[in-house]
CSV table of C-alpha atoms in Angstrom, one decimal:
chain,number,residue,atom,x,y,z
A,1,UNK,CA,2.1,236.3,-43.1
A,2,UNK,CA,-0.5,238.5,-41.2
A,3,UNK,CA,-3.4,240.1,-42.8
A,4,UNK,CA,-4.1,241.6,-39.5
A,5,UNK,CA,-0.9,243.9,-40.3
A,6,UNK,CA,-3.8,246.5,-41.1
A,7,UNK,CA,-7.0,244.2,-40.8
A,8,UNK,CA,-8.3,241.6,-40.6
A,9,UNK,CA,-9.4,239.1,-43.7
A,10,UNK,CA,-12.5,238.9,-43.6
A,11,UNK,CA,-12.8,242.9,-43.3
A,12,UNK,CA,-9.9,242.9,-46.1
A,13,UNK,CA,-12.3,240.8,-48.4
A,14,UNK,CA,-15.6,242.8,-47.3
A,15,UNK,CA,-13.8,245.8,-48.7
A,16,UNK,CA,-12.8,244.5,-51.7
A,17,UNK,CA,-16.2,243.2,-52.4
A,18,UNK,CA,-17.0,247.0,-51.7
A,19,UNK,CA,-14.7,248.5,-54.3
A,20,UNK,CA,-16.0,246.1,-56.9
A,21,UNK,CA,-19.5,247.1,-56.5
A,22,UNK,CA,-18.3,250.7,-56.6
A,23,UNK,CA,-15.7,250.9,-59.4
A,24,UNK,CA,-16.1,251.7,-62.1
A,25,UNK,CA,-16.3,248.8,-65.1
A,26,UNK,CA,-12.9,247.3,-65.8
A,27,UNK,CA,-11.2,248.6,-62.9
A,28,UNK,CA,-8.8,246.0,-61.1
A,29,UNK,CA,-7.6,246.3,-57.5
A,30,UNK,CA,-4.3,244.3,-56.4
A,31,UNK,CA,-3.3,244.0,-53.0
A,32,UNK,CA,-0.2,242.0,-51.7
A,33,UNK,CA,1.3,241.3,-47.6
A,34,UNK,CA,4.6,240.1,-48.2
A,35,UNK,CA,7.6,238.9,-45.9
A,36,UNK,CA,11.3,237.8,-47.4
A,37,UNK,CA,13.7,236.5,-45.0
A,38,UNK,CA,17.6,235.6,-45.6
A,39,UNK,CA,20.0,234.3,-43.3
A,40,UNK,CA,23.8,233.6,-44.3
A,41,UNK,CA,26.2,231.1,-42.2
A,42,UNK,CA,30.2,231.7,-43.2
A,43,UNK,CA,32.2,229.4,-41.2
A,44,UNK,CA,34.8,230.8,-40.4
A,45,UNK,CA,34.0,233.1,-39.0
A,46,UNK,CA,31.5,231.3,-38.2
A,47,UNK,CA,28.5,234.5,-38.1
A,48,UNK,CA,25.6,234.6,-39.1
A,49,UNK,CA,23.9,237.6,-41.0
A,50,UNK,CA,20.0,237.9,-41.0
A,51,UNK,CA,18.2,240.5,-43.6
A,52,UNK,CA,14.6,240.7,-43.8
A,53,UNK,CA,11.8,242.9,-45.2
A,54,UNK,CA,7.6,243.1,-44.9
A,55,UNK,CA,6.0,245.1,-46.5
A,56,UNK,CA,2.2,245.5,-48.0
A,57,UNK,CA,0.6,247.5,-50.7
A,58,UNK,CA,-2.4,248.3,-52.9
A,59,UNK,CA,-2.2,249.5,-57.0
A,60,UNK,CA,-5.1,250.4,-59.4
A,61,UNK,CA,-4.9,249.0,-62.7
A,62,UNK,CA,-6.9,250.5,-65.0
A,63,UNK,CA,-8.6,248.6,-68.4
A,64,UNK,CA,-5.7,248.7,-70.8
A,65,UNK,CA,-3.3,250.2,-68.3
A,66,UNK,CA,0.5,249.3,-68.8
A,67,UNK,CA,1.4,249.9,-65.4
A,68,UNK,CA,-1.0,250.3,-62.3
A,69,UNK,CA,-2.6,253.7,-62.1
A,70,UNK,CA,-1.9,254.4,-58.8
A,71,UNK,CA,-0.2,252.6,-56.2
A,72,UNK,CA,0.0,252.9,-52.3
A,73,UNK,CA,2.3,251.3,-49.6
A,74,UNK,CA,0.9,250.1,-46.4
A,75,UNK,CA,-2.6,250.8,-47.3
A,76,UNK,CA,-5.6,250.6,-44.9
A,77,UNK,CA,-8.8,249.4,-45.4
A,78,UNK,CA,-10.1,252.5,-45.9
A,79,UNK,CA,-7.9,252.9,-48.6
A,80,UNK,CA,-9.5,250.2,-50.7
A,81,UNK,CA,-12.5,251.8,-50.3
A,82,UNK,CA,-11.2,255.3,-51.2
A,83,UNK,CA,-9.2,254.0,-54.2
A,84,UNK,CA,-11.7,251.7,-55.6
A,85,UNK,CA,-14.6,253.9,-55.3
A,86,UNK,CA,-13.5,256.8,-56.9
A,87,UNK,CA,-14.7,257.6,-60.0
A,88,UNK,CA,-12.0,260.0,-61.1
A,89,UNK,CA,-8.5,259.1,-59.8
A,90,UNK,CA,-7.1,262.3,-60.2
A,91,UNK,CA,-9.3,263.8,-57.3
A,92,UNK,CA,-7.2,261.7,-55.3
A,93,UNK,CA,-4.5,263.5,-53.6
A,94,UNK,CA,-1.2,262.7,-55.2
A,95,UNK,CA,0.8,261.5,-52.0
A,96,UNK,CA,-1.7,258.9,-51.8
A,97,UNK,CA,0.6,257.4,-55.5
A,98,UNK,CA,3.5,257.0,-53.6
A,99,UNK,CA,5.9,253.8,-53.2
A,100,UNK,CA,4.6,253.0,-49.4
A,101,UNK,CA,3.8,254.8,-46.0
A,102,UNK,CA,6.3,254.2,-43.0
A,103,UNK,CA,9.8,251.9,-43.5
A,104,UNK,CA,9.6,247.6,-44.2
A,105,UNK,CA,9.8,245.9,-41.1
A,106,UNK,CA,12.2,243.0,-40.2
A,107,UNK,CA,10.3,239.3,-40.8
A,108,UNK,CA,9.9,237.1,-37.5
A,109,UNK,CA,12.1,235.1,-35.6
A,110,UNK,CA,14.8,233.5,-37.8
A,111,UNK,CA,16.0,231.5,-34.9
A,112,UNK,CA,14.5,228.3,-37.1
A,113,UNK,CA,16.7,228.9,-39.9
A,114,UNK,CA,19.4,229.5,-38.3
A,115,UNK,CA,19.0,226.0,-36.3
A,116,UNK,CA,18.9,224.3,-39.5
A,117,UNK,CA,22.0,226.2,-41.1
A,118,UNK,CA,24.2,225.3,-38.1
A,119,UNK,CA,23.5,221.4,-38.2
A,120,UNK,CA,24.0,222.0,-42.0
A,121,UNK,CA,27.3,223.0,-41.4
A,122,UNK,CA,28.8,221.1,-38.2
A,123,UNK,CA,27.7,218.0,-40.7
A,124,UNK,CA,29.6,219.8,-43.1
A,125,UNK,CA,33.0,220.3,-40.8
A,126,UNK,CA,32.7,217.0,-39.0
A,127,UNK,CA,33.3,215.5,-42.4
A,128,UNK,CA,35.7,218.0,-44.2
A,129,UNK,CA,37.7,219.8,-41.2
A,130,UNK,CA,39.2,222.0,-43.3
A,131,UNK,CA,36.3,223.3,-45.4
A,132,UNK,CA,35.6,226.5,-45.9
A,133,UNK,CA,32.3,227.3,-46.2
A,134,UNK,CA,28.9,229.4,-46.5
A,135,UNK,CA,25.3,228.0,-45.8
A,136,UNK,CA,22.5,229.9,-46.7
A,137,UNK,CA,18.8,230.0,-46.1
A,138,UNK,CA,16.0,232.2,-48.6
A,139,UNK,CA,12.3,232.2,-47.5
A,140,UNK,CA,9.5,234.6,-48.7
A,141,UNK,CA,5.5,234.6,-47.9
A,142,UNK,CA,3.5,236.4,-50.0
A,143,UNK,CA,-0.7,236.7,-50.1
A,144,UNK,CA,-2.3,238.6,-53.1
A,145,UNK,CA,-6.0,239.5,-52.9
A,146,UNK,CA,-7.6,240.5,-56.4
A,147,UNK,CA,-10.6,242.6,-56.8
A,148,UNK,CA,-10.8,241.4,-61.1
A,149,UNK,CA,-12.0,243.8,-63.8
A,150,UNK,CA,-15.3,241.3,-63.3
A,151,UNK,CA,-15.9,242.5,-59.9
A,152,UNK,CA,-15.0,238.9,-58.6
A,153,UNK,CA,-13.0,238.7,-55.8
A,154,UNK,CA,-10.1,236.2,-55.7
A,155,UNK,CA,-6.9,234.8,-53.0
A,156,UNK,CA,-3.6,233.2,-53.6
A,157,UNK,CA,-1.1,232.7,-51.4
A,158,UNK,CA,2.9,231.7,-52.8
A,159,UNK,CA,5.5,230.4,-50.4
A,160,UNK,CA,8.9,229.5,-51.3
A,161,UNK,CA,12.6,228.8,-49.4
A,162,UNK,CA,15.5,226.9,-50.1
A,163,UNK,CA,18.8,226.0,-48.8
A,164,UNK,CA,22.3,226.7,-50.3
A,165,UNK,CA,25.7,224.6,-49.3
A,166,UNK,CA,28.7,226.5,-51.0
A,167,UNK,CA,32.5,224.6,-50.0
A,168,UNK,CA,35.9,225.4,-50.6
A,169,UNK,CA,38.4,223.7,-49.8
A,170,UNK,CA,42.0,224.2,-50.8
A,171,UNK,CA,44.1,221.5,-52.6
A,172,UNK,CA,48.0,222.2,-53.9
A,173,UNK,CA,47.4,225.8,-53.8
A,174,UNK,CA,43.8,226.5,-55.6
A,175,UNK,CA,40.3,226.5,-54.4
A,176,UNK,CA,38.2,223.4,-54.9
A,177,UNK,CA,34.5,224.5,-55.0
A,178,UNK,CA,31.4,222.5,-54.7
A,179,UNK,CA,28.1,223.7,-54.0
A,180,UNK,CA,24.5,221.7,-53.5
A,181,UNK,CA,20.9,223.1,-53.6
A,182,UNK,CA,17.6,222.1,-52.3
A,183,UNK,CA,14.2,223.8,-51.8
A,184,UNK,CA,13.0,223.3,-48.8
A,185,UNK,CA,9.0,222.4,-47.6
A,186,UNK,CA,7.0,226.0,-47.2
A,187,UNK,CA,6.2,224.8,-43.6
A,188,UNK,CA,9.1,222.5,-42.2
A,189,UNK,CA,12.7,222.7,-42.6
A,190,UNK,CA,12.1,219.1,-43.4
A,191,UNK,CA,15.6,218.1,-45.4
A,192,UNK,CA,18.2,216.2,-43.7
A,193,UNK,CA,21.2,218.7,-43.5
A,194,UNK,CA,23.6,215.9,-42.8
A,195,UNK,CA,22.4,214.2,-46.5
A,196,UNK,CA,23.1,217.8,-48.0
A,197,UNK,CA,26.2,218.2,-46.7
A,198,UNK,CA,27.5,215.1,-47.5
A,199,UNK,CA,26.7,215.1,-51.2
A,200,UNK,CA,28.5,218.7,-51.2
A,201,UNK,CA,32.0,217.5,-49.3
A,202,UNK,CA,31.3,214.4,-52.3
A,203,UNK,CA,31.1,216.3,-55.2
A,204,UNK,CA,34.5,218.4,-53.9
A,205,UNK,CA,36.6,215.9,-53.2
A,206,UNK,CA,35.7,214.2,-56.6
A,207,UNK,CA,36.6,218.1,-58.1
A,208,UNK,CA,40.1,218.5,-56.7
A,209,UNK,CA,41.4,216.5,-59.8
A,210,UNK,CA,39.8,218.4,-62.8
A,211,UNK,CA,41.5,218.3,-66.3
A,212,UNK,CA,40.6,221.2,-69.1
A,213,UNK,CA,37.8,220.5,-71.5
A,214,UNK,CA,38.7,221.3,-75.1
A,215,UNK,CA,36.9,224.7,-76.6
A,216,UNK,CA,34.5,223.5,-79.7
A,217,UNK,CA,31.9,222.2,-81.0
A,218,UNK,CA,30.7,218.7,-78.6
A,219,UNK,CA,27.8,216.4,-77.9
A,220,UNK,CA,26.2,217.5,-74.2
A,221,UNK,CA,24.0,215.2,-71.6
A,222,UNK,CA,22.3,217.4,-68.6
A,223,UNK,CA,21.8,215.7,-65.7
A,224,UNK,CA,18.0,215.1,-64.3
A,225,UNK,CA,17.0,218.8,-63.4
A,226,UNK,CA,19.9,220.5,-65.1
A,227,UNK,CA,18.6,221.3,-68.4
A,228,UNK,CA,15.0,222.9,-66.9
A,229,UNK,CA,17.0,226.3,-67.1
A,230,UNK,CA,17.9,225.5,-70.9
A,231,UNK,CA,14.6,225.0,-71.6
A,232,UNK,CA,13.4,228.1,-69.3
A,233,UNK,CA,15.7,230.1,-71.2
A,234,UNK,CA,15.5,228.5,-75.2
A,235,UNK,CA,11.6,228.3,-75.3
A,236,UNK,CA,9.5,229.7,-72.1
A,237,UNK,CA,10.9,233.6,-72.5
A,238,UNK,CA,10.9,233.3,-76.4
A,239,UNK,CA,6.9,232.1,-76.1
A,240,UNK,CA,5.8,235.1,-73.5
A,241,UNK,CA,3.0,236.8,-75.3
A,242,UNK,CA,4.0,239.8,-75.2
A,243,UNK,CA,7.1,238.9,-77.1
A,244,UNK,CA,5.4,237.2,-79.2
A,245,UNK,CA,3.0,239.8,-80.5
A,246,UNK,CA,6.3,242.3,-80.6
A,247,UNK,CA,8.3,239.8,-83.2
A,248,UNK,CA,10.6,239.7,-80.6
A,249,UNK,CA,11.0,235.8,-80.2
A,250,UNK,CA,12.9,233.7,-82.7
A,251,UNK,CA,9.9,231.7,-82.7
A,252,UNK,CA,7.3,234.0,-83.8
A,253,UNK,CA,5.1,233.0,-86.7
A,254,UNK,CA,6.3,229.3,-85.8
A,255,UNK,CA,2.9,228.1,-84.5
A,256,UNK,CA,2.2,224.6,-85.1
A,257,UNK,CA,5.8,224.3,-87.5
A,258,UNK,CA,8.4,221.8,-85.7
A,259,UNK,CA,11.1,223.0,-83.9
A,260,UNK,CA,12.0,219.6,-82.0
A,261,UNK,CA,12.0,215.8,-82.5
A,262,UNK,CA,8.5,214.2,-81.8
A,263,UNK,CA,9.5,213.5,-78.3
A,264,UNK,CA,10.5,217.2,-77.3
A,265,UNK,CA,7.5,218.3,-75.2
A,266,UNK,CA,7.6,221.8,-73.1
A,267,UNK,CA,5.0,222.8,-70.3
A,268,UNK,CA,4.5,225.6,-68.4
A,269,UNK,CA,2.8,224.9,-64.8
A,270,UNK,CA,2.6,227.5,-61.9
A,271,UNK,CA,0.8,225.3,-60.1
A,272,UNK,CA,3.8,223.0,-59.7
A,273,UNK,CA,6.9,223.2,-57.8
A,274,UNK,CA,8.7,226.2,-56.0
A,275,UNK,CA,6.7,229.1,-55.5
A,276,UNK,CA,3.6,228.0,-57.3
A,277,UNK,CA,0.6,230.0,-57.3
A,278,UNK,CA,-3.0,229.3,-58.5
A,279,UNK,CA,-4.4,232.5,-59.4
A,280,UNK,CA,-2.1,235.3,-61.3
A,281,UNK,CA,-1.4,238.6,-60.2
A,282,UNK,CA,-4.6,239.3,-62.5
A,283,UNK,CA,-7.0,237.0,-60.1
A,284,UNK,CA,-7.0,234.3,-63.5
A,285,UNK,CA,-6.4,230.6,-62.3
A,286,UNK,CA,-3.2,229.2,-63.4
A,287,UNK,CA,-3.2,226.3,-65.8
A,288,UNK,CA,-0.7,224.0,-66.9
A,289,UNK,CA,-0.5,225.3,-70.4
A,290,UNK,CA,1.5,222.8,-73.5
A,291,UNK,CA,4.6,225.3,-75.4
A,292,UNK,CA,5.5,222.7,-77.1
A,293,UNK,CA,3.9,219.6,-78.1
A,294,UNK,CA,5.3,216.5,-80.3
A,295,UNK,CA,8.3,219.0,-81.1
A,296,UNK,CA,5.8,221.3,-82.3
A,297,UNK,CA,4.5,224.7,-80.8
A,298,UNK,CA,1.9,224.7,-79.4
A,299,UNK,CA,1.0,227.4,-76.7
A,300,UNK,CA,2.1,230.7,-75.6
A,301,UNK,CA,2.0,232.4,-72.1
A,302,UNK,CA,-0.5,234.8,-71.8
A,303,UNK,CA,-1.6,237.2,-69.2
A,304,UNK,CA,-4.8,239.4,-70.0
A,305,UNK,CA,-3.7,241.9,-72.0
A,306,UNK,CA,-1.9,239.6,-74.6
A,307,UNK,CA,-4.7,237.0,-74.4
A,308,UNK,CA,-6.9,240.0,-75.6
A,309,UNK,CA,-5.1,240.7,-78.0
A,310,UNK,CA,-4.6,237.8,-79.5
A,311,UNK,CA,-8.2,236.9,-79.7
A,312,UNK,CA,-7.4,233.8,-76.3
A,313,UNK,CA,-8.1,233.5,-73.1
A,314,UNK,CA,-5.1,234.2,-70.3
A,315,UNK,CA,-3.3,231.3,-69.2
A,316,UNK,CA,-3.1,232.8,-65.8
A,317,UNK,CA,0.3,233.6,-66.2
A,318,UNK,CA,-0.2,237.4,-65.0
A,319,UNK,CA,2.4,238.2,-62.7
A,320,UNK,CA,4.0,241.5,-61.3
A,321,UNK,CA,7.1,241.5,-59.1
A,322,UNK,CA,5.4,244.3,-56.7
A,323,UNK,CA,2.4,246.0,-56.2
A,324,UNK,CA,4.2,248.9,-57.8
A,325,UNK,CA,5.5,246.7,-61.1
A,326,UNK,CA,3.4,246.5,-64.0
A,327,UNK,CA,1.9,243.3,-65.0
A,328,UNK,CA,3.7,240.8,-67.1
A,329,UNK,CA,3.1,236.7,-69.0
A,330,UNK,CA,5.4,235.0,-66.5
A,331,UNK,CA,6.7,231.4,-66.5
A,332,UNK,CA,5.9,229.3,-63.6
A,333,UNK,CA,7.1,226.0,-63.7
A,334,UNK,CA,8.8,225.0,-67.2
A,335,UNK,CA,9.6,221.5,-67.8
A,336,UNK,CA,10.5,219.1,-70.6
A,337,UNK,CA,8.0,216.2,-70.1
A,338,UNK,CA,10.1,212.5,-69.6
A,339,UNK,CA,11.0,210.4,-72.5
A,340,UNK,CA,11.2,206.4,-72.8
A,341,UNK,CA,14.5,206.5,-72.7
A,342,UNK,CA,16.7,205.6,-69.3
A,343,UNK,CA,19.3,207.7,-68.2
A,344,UNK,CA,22.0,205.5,-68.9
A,345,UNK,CA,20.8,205.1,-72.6
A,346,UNK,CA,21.8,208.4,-73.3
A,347,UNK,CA,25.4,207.8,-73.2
A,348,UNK,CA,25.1,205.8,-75.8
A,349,UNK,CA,27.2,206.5,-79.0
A,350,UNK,CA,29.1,209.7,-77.5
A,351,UNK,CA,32.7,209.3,-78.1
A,352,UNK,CA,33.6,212.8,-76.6
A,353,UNK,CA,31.4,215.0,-74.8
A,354,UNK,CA,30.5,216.3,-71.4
A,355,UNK,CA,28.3,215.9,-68.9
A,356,UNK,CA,26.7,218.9,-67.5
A,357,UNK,CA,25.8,219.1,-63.9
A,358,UNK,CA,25.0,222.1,-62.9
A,359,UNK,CA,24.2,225.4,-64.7
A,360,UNK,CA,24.5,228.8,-62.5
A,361,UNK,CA,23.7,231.7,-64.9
A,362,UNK,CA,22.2,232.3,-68.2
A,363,UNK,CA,21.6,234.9,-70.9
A,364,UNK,CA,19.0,234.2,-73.9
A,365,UNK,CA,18.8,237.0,-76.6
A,366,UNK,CA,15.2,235.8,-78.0
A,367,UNK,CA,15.4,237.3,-81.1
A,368,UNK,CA,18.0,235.6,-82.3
A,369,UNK,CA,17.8,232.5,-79.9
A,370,UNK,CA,21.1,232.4,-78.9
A,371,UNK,CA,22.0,232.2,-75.2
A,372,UNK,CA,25.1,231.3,-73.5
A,373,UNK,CA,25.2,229.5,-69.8
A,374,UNK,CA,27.8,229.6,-67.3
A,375,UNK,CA,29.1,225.5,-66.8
A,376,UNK,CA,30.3,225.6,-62.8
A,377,UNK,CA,30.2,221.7,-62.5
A,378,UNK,CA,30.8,219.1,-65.2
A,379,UNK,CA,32.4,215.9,-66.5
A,380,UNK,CA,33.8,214.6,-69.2
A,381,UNK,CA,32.2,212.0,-71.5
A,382,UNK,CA,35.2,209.1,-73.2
A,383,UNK,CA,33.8,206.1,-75.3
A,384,UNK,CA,30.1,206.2,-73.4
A,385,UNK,CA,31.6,206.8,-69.6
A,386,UNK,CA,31.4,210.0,-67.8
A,387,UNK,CA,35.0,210.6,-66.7
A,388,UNK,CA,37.0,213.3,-64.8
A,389,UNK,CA,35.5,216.6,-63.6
A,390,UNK,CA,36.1,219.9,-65.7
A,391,UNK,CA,37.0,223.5,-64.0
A,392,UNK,CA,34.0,226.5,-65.1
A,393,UNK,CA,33.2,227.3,-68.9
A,394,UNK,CA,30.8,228.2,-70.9
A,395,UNK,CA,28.3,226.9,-73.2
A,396,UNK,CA,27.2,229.0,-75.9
A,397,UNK,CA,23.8,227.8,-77.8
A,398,UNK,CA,22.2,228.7,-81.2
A,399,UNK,CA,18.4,227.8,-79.9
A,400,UNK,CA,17.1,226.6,-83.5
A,401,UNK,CA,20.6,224.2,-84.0
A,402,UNK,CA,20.4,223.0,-80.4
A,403,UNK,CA,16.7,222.1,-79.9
A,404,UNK,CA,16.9,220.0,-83.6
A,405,UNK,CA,19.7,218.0,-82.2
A,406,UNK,CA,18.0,217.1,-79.1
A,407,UNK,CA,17.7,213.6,-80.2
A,408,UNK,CA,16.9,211.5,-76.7
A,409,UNK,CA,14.9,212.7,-73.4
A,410,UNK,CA,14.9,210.2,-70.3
A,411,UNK,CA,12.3,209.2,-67.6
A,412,UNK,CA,13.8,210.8,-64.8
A,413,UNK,CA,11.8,214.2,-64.4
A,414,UNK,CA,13.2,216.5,-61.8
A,415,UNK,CA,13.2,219.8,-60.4
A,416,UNK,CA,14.4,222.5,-58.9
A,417,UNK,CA,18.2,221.3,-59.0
A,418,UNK,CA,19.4,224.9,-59.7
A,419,UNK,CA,17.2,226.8,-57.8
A,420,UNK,CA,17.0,230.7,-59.4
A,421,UNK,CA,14.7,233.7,-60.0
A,422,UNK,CA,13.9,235.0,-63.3
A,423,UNK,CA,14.5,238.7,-63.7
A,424,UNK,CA,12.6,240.3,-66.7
A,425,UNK,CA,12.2,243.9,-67.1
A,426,UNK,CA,14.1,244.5,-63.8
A,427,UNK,CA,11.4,242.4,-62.1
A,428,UNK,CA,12.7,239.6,-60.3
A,429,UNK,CA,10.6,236.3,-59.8
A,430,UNK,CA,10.7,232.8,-58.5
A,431,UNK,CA,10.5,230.1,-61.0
A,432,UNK,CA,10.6,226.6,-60.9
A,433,UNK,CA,12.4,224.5,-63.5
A,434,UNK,CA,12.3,221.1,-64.4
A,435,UNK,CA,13.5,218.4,-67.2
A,436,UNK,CA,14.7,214.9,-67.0
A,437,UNK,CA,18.2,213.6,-68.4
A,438,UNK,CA,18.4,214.9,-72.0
A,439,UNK,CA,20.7,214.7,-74.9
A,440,UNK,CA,21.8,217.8,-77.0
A,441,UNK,CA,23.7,217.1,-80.2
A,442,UNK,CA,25.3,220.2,-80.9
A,443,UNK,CA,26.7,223.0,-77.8
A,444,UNK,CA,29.8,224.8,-78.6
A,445,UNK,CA,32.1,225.0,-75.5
A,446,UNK,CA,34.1,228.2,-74.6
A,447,UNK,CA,36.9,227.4,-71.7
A,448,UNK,CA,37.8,231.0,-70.3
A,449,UNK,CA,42.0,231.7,-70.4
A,450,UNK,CA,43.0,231.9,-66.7
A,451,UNK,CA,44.7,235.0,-66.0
């Protein structure tokens, strides 16, 4: 990422110190450089596709604003002094609000990822032969400078890749699909392709005997990682403050009441894990802020305007997908906190039920609390064992039912197992998730007919 795209830093922040001496009170400048790079591997073919973007830009957020006043692409640093100067915005000539100047640019040399995707998949083929498969790589670089409504001047800079290992391989007729995840450090493709792959070509051959799992009402176990995107879903997006306020979460008006056993305890951390940041899109530091605490909530996720409102101070969870996206509260990192409990104790007791291992999509409606998830990866429980593999279903949840039978949390805290974005308001954004091995009392399985 190169703030020398129009400027260097230092002159970046000297202007920004500039338009905060200028503005007028309450006035907040945003200004973001960012790069996103993707490269796909499908073998065969065995081609490689690279997209990229860059691009930078400049918005104007006025006090009480809902979206930024005016917004620029590819500004210069003459802009920041133009745009937070000005008294009146409107003398500003109107091309000057306009999505961005000239066309994004292609990232740098991919020739890195690429590297890594093709030892990622010779490991692959040296142990499968006949695999089919598709290896893919997702990076981005982003560096916000904030000029806050305080005339303070802040910096934060989010980084974030990972790795995906999709197989199929085709046994008596049908496709056998297995697929493994893993973020990747911000600097250094430092994960050990061969590893990846083999848990993949694993996990496939252990798939190519799956029997049906019976639709109804069953006890579920998520393996360590798994459920972060239940509890993402369940009780970060119903405690955004802006929901909140609206009575559009199932748990409004349920401060301090229980909602969870005493050992049901949900964080929210941008600091932590993929794509963290340390100051919001608002120039607030981030702080790990308690949603729930003893099975109680506790906390909600605030960004300036709903902090306001509510009396509170921001959580510095203000975060806008672009420069030209108004600002939102945001999860960051969501996690259920570890239990006492190992993960082997929480087979205990379950004469049927399944053991989810991987989630790949969700939909919460937070009014009501009810979300299903799409199951791509599973097992059977039998008498306290996890048995054979299960094709796809779905798992649909009643929040309220499903977080009171969450009855035992283990010590094994992990995250980033499924790693996803979180798209609110059209707004896409990456999250990190996290929980340990948990125990849910009561899902309600839906096995899709095959056509």
């Amino acid at each position: 990422m190169n703030w020398e795209i129009q400027g260097e830093r230092s002159d970046w922040i000297a202007a920004f110190e500039r338009a905060g001496r200028a503005s007028p009170r309450g006035r907040r400048l945003f200004a973001e450089w960012r790069e996103d790079l993707r490269v796909v591997f499908d073998v065969p073919p065995g081609e490689f596709r690279v997209t990229g973007s860059r691009h930078s830009g400049l918005a104007v957020d006025e006090p009480d604003g809902v979206r930024p006043s005016y917004f620029l692409g590819s500004p210069s640093i003459e802009d920041v002094d133009r745009l937070g100067g000005q008294g009146d915005l409107d003398a500003i000539s109107k091309p000057l609000n306009s999505p961005r100047r000239g066309r994004e640019r292609p990232t740098g040399d991919p020739q890195r990822a690429r590297s890594w995707l093709e030892r990622l998949a010779l490991a692959a083929v040296r142990q499968a032969p006949s695999v089919r498969l598709r290896a893919s790589w997702v990076g981005f670089s982003q560096e916000v400078a904030v000029c806050r409504a305080d005339r303070k001047v802040v910096q934060d800079r989010r980084t974030g890749s990972r790795a995906r290992l999709e197989l199929w391989r085709s046994v008596s007729g049908r496709d056998v699909v297995s697929v493994e995840e893993v973020i990747l450090g911000a600097e250094e493709l430092d994960a050990d392709p061969a590893k990846i792959a083999s848990r993949a070509i694993e996990r496939n051959f252990e798939r190519a005997a799956t029997q049906p799992l019976p639709s109804g009402e069953t006890v579920a176990v998520f393996a360590p990682g798994v459920g972060g995107a239940l509890v993402h879903e369940l009780v970060g997006h119903a405690l955004e403050g802006d929901r909140w306020i609206a009575g559009l979460s199932w748990l409004s008006r349920s401060r301090g009441q229980a909602i969870a056993g005493e050992w049901v305890n949900v964080i929210d951390d941008p600091r932590r894990g993929r794509a963290a940041w340390r100051e919001d899109d608002e120039g607030e530091p981030a702080r790990a802020t308690g949603l729930v605490r003893g099975g109680r909530v506790e906390g909600l996720i605030l960004d300036g305007a709903t902090a306001a409102h509510l009396d509170q101070r921001s959580t510095g969870h203000g975060r806008r997908s672009t420069f030209r996206d108004a600002i939102h509260p945001r999860m960051g990192g969501t996690f259920l906190s570890p239990g006492e409990w190992s993960p082997e104790e929480m087979l205990e007791g379950i004469e049927e039920g399944v053991y989810i291992r991987r989630l790949e999509s969700a939909s919460v409606d937070t009014i009501s609390g009810r979300a299903v998830f799409h199951v791509i990866d599973a097992d059977r429980i039998v008498a306290e064992h996890v048995t054979y593999p299960c094709p796809p279903f779905l798992i649909c949840l009643d929040a309220r039912s499903t977080l009171a039978s969450l009855d035992r949390v283990a010590n094994d805290l992990t995250f980033d197992v499924s790693a996803s974005s979180c798209v609110r308001d059209g707004q896409p954004l990456a999250v990190s998730v996290g929980a340990p091995t948990f125990r849910v009392g009561l899902v309600r399985v839906v096995v899709p007919h095959s056509h």
